[in-house]
Amino acid sequence: VASVNTISLASSPSRLCLRAVQSDKMDSPPNMKAAFKEIEEQLLGQLSGSQPQQFLLSAMAQTFGIQSMYAALDAIDRRAITKLVSPSGRVVYHVGGNGGRIYVNLPEENYCECAAYEFSVLKDETSMCKHTLAVKIAQRLTGGICETHVSDAELGQRLQPLLVPDNTY
């Protein structure tokens, strides 16, 4: 069985071309996960400006799932993503959900406080939740994120609920 060693992504206005270079080694879940991660990074890396090309959005919907992609783009359209920056350089994102709840998101660590993170991402059923996808897309688009400067103390206060165990159940 051939396995994917290298993924290259080439795009043109009319189509997205994905080419896998194969070897004679057997596929294993970590190899597939790494290959999928590389595809995700290459797709996200092609985003820039204010209006992504339709072929790229279609490829991303195929890769991340149409519902996650729609929800991520909706969060961007609603301007529901805020980047909190502290004087020490710490960065945290807040992503507003449809129901009005604000989720703390750390895209570089692929962390979100939403239920999908706990029940899908941690179980490797999906690579990221819609909130993380929204942040990663918005980071690459012009005007996709509102930036707010907060003190280190305020940032700490906003993160405190994540550090205290929930013993209410």
PDB file of N, CA, C and O in Angstrom, residues 27-72:
ATOM      1  N   ASP A  27       0.458   3.229   5.022  1.00  0.00           N
ATOM      2  CA  ASP A  27      -0.162   4.374   5.687  1.00  0.00           C
ATOM      3  C   ASP A  27      -0.418   4.028   7.145  1.00  0.00           C
ATOM      4  O   ASP A  27      -0.760   2.906   7.481  1.00  0.00           O
ATOM      5  N   SER A  28      -0.288   5.018   7.975  1.00  0.00           N
ATOM      6  CA  SER A  28      -0.665   4.867   9.371  1.00  0.00           C
ATOM      7  C   SER A  28      -1.439   6.111   9.760  1.00  0.00           C
ATOM      8  O   SER A  28      -1.272   7.158   9.144  1.00  0.00           O
ATOM      9  N   PRO A  29      -2.297   6.047  10.776  1.00  0.00           N
ATOM     10  CA  PRO A  29      -3.080   7.218  11.170  1.00  0.00           C
ATOM     11  C   PRO A  29      -2.234   8.471  11.404  1.00  0.00           C
ATOM     12  O   PRO A  29      -2.618   9.540  10.961  1.00  0.00           O
ATOM     13  N   PRO A  30      -1.057   8.380  12.062  1.00  0.00           N
ATOM     14  CA  PRO A  30      -0.275   9.611  12.235  1.00  0.00           C
ATOM     15  C   PRO A  30       0.162  10.214  10.901  1.00  0.00           C
ATOM     16  O   PRO A  30       0.187  11.426  10.743  1.00  0.00           O
ATOM     17  N   ASN A  31       0.504   9.356   9.917  1.00  0.00           N
ATOM     18  CA  ASN A  31       0.891   9.867   8.602  1.00  0.00           C
ATOM     19  C   ASN A  31      -0.278  10.559   7.921  1.00  0.00           C
ATOM     20  O   ASN A  31      -0.109  11.596   7.294  1.00  0.00           O
ATOM     21  N   MET A  32      -1.462   9.978   8.025  1.00  0.00           N
ATOM     22  CA  MET A  32      -2.642  10.576   7.412  1.00  0.00           C
ATOM     23  C   MET A  32      -2.986  11.884   8.114  1.00  0.00           C
ATOM     24  O   MET A  32      -3.353  12.863   7.477  1.00  0.00           O
ATOM     25  N   LYS A  33      -2.862  11.905   9.439  1.00  0.00           N
ATOM     26  CA  LYS A  33      -3.145  13.117  10.191  1.00  0.00           C
ATOM     27  C   LYS A  33      -2.166  14.221   9.790  1.00  0.00           C
ATOM     28  O   LYS A  33      -2.556  15.368   9.599  1.00  0.00           O
ATOM     29  N   ALA A  34      -0.902  13.868   9.638  1.00  0.00           N
ATOM     30  CA  ALA A  34       0.109  14.849   9.233  1.00  0.00           C
ATOM     31  C   ALA A  34      -0.162  15.351   7.813  1.00  0.00           C
ATOM     32  O   ALA A  34      -0.026  16.544   7.532  1.00  0.00           O
ATOM     33  N   ALA A  35      -0.568  14.449   6.931  1.00  0.00           N
ATOM     34  CA  ALA A  35      -0.867  14.850   5.553  1.00  0.00           C
ATOM     35  C   ALA A  35      -2.068  15.788   5.516  1.00  0.00           C
ATOM     36  O   ALA A  35      -2.059  16.801   4.817  1.00  0.00           O
ATOM     37  N   PHE A  36      -3.095  15.459   6.299  1.00  0.00           N
ATOM     38  CA  PHE A  36      -4.281  16.311   6.351  1.00  0.00           C
ATOM     39  C   PHE A  36      -3.939  17.676   6.926  1.00  0.00           C
ATOM     40  O   PHE A  36      -4.402  18.702   6.433  1.00  0.00           O
ATOM     41  N   LYS A  37      -3.099  17.699   7.951  1.00  0.00           N
ATOM     42  CA  LYS A  37      -2.666  18.957   8.565  1.00  0.00           C
ATOM     43  C   LYS A  37      -1.928  19.823   7.541  1.00  0.00           C
ATOM     44  O   LYS A  37      -2.122  21.033   7.482  1.00  0.00           O
ATOM     45  N   GLU A  38      -1.100  19.194   6.738  1.00  0.00           N
ATOM     46  CA  GLU A  38      -0.365  19.940   5.714  1.00  0.00           C
ATOM     47  C   GLU A  38      -1.324  20.523   4.670  1.00  0.00           C
ATOM     48  O   GLU A  38      -1.156  21.659   4.228  1.00  0.00           O
ATOM     49  N   ILE A  39      -2.331  19.762   4.278  1.00  0.00           N
ATOM     50  CA  ILE A  39      -3.333  20.269   3.336  1.00  0.00           C
ATOM     51  C   ILE A  39      -4.037  21.481   3.932  1.00  0.00           C
ATOM     52  O   ILE A  39      -4.209  22.510   3.275  1.00  0.00           O
ATOM     53  N   GLU A  40      -4.449  21.365   5.200  1.00  0.00           N
ATOM     54  CA  GLU A  40      -5.111  22.490   5.874  1.00  0.00           C
ATOM     55  C   GLU A  40      -4.231  23.728   5.878  1.00  0.00           C
ATOM     56  O   GLU A  40      -4.681  24.828   5.550  1.00  0.00           O
ATOM     57  N   GLU A  41      -2.971  23.559   6.253  1.00  0.00           N
ATOM     58  CA  GLU A  41      -2.056  24.698   6.322  1.00  0.00           C
ATOM     59  C   GLU A  41      -1.844  25.341   4.963  1.00  0.00           C
ATOM     60  O   GLU A  41      -1.777  26.563   4.841  1.00  0.00           O
ATOM     61  N   GLN A  42      -1.740  24.526   3.917  1.00  0.00           N
ATOM     62  CA  GLN A  42      -1.549  25.081   2.583  1.00  0.00           C
ATOM     63  C   GLN A  42      -2.789  25.838   2.108  1.00  0.00           C
ATOM     64  O   GLN A  42      -2.675  26.897   1.495  1.00  0.00           O
ATOM     65  N   LEU A  43      -3.962  25.307   2.402  1.00  0.00           N
ATOM     66  CA  LEU A  43      -5.192  26.015   2.031  1.00  0.00           C
ATOM     67  C   LEU A  43      -5.282  27.351   2.762  1.00  0.00           C
ATOM     68  O   LEU A  43      -5.534  28.391   2.154  1.00  0.00           O
ATOM     69  N   LEU A  44      -5.075  27.323   4.077  1.00  0.00           N
ATOM     70  CA  LEU A  44      -5.136  28.557   4.856  1.00  0.00           C
ATOM     71  C   LEU A  44      -4.049  29.532   4.420  1.00  0.00           C
ATOM     72  O   LEU A  44      -4.270  30.742   4.398  1.00  0.00           O
ATOM     73  N   GLY A  45      -2.895  29.014   4.048  1.00  0.00           N
ATOM     74  CA  GLY A  45      -1.788  29.859   3.614  1.00  0.00           C
ATOM     75  C   GLY A  45      -2.065  30.615   2.325  1.00  0.00           C
ATOM     76  O   GLY A  45      -1.427  31.635   2.050  1.00  0.00           O
ATOM     77  N   GLN A  46      -2.998  30.119   1.539  1.00  0.00           N
ATOM     78  CA  GLN A  46      -3.324  30.796   0.282  1.00  0.00           C
ATOM     79  C   GLN A  46      -4.307  31.944   0.459  1.00  0.00           C
ATOM     80  O   GLN A  46      -4.543  32.702  -0.469  1.00  0.00           O
ATOM     81  N   LEU A  47      -4.887  32.064   1.645  1.00  0.00           N
ATOM     82  CA  LEU A  47      -5.824  33.158   1.905  1.00  0.00           C
ATOM     83  C   LEU A  47      -5.078  34.470   2.067  1.00  0.00           C
ATOM     84  O   LEU A  47      -4.056  34.527   2.744  1.00  0.00           O
ATOM     85  N   SER A  48      -5.581  35.510   1.483  1.00  0.00           N
ATOM     86  CA  SER A  48      -5.029  36.850   1.694  1.00  0.00           C
ATOM     87  C   SER A  48      -6.013  37.867   1.137  1.00  0.00           C
ATOM     88  O   SER A  48      -6.923  37.526   0.390  1.00  0.00           O
ATOM     89  N   GLY A  49      -5.806  39.118   1.513  1.00  0.00           N
ATOM     90  CA  GLY A  49      -6.667  40.191   1.016  1.00  0.00           C
ATOM     91  C   GLY A  49      -7.994  40.242   1.731  1.00  0.00           C
ATOM     92  O   GLY A  49      -8.116  39.837   2.875  1.00  0.00           O
ATOM     93  N   SER A  50      -8.989  40.725   1.032  1.00  0.00           N
ATOM     94  CA  SER A  50     -10.295  40.874   1.669  1.00  0.00           C
ATOM     95  C   SER A  50     -11.342  39.939   1.081  1.00  0.00           C
ATOM     96  O   SER A  50     -12.367  39.697   1.700  1.00  0.00           O
ATOM     97  N   GLN A  51     -11.116  39.395  -0.093  1.00  0.00           N
ATOM     98  CA  GLN A  51     -12.109  38.561  -0.764  1.00  0.00           C
ATOM     99  C   GLN A  51     -11.446  37.300  -1.317  1.00  0.00           C
ATOM    100  O   GLN A  51     -10.843  37.339  -2.382  1.00  0.00           O
ATOM    101  N   PRO A  52     -11.524  36.160  -0.598  1.00  0.00           N
ATOM    102  CA  PRO A  52     -10.913  34.934  -1.114  1.00  0.00           C
ATOM    103  C   PRO A  52     -11.582  34.493  -2.416  1.00  0.00           C
ATOM    104  O   PRO A  52     -12.773  34.740  -2.621  1.00  0.00           O
ATOM    105  N   GLN A  53     -10.819  33.842  -3.263  1.00  0.00           N
ATOM    106  CA  GLN A  53     -11.369  33.359  -4.532  1.00  0.00           C
ATOM    107  C   GLN A  53     -12.303  32.181  -4.275  1.00  0.00           C
ATOM    108  O   GLN A  53     -12.102  31.394  -3.354  1.00  0.00           O
ATOM    109  N   GLN A  54     -13.316  32.066  -5.111  1.00  0.00           N
ATOM    110  CA  GLN A  54     -14.353  31.051  -4.930  1.00  0.00           C
ATOM    111  C   GLN A  54     -13.781  29.636  -4.931  1.00  0.00           C
ATOM    112  O   GLN A  54     -14.181  28.804  -4.131  1.00  0.00           O
ATOM    113  N   PHE A  55     -12.812  29.347  -5.803  1.00  0.00           N
ATOM    114  CA  PHE A  55     -12.264  27.988  -5.862  1.00  0.00           C
ATOM    115  C   PHE A  55     -11.585  27.623  -4.536  1.00  0.00           C
ATOM    116  O   PHE A  55     -11.644  26.487  -4.094  1.00  0.00           O
ATOM    117  N   LEU A  56     -10.972  28.602  -3.894  1.00  0.00           N
ATOM    118  CA  LEU A  56     -10.304  28.348  -2.626  1.00  0.00           C
ATOM    119  C   LEU A  56     -11.332  28.093  -1.519  1.00  0.00           C
ATOM    120  O   LEU A  56     -11.169  27.189  -0.701  1.00  0.00           O
ATOM    121  N   LEU A  57     -12.397  28.878  -1.503  1.00  0.00           N
ATOM    122  CA  LEU A  57     -13.464  28.656  -0.524  1.00  0.00           C
ATOM    123  C   LEU A  57     -14.099  27.276  -0.705  1.00  0.00           C
ATOM    124  O   LEU A  57     -14.397  26.589   0.271  1.00  0.00           O
ATOM    125  N   SER A  58     -14.270  26.857  -1.956  1.00  0.00           N
ATOM    126  CA  SER A  58     -14.834  25.523  -2.224  1.00  0.00           C
ATOM    127  C   SER A  58     -13.903  24.426  -1.729  1.00  0.00           C
ATOM    128  O   SER A  58     -14.356  23.450  -1.122  1.00  0.00           O
ATOM    129  N   ALA A  59     -12.615  24.576  -1.970  1.00  0.00           N
ATOM    130  CA  ALA A  59     -11.646  23.577  -1.503  1.00  0.00           C
ATOM    131  C   ALA A  59     -11.627  23.525   0.019  1.00  0.00           C
ATOM    132  O   ALA A  59     -11.534  22.446   0.617  1.00  0.00           O
ATOM    133  N   MET A  60     -11.731  24.683   0.651  1.00  0.00           N
ATOM    134  CA  MET A  60     -11.738  24.719   2.110  1.00  0.00           C
ATOM    135  C   MET A  60     -13.000  24.074   2.670  1.00  0.00           C
ATOM    136  O   MET A  60     -12.953  23.372   3.678  1.00  0.00           O
ATOM    137  N   ALA A  61     -14.138  24.289   2.021  1.00  0.00           N
ATOM    138  CA  ALA A  61     -15.387  23.667   2.462  1.00  0.00           C
ATOM    139  C   ALA A  61     -15.286  22.147   2.360  1.00  0.00           C
ATOM    140  O   ALA A  61     -15.770  21.426   3.243  1.00  0.00           O
ATOM    141  N   GLN A  62     -14.632  21.648   1.311  1.00  0.00           N
ATOM    142  CA  GLN A  62     -14.422  20.207   1.165  1.00  0.00           C
ATOM    143  C   GLN A  62     -13.497  19.669   2.253  1.00  0.00           C
ATOM    144  O   GLN A  62     -13.682  18.571   2.749  1.00  0.00           O
ATOM    145  N   THR A  63     -12.500  20.452   2.622  1.00  0.00           N
ATOM    146  CA  THR A  63     -11.509  20.006   3.599  1.00  0.00           C
ATOM    147  C   THR A  63     -12.006  20.108   5.031  1.00  0.00           C
ATOM    148  O   THR A  63     -11.860  19.170   5.819  1.00  0.00           O
ATOM    149  N   PHE A  64     -12.597  21.242   5.378  1.00  0.00           N
ATOM    150  CA  PHE A  64     -13.001  21.491   6.766  1.00  0.00           C
ATOM    151  C   PHE A  64     -14.448  21.112   7.045  1.00  0.00           C
ATOM    152  O   PHE A  64     -14.867  21.087   8.199  1.00  0.00           O
ATOM    153  N   GLY A  65     -15.232  20.881   6.016  1.00  0.00           N
ATOM    154  CA  GLY A  65     -16.643  20.590   6.170  1.00  0.00           C
ATOM    155  C   GLY A  65     -17.470  21.843   5.903  1.00  0.00           C
ATOM    156  O   GLY A  65     -17.113  22.931   6.348  1.00  0.00           O
ATOM    157  N   ILE A  66     -18.541  21.679   5.181  1.00  0.00           N
ATOM    158  CA  ILE A  66     -19.351  22.819   4.753  1.00  0.00           C
ATOM    159  C   ILE A  66     -19.949  23.551   5.952  1.00  0.00           C
ATOM    160  O   ILE A  66     -19.993  24.781   5.979  1.00  0.00           O
ATOM    161  N   GLN A  67     -20.406  22.819   6.972  1.00  0.00           N
ATOM    162  CA  GLN A  67     -21.023  23.477   8.122  1.00  0.00           C
ATOM    163  C   GLN A  67     -20.005  24.287   8.924  1.00  0.00           C
ATOM    164  O   GLN A  67     -20.284  25.412   9.326  1.00  0.00           O
ATOM    165  N   SER A  68     -18.825  23.724   9.142  1.00  0.00           N
ATOM    166  CA  SER A  68     -17.784  24.456   9.870  1.00  0.00           C
ATOM    167  C   SER A  68     -17.341  25.679   9.081  1.00  0.00           C
ATOM    168  O   SER A  68     -17.138  26.754   9.649  1.00  0.00           O
ATOM    169  N   MET A  69     -17.204  25.510   7.780  1.00  0.00           N
ATOM    170  CA  MET A  69     -16.771  26.619   6.932  1.00  0.00           C
ATOM    171  C   MET A  69     -17.814  27.736   6.934  1.00  0.00           C
ATOM    172  O   MET A  69     -17.486  28.914   7.066  1.00  0.00           O
ATOM    173  N   TYR A  70     -19.082  27.366   6.801  1.00  0.00           N
ATOM    174  CA  TYR A  70     -20.156  28.357   6.810  1.00  0.00           C
ATOM    175  C   TYR A  70     -20.183  29.108   8.141  1.00  0.00           C
ATOM    176  O   TYR A  70     -20.290  30.332   8.182  1.00  0.00           O
ATOM    177  N   ALA A  71     -20.080  28.366   9.248  1.00  0.00           N
ATOM    178  CA  ALA A  71     -20.105  28.990  10.575  1.00  0.00           C
ATOM    179  C   ALA A  71     -18.898  29.910  10.778  1.00  0.00           C
ATOM    180  O   ALA A  71     -19.026  30.986  11.367  1.00  0.00           O
ATOM    181  N   ALA A  72     -17.736  29.491  10.295  1.00  0.00           N
ATOM    182  CA  ALA A  72     -16.531  30.316  10.428  1.00  0.00           C
ATOM    183  C   ALA A  72     -16.678  31.615   9.638  1.00  0.00           C
ATOM    184  O   ALA A  72     -16.380  32.707  10.149  1.00  0.00           O
TER     185      ALA A  72
END
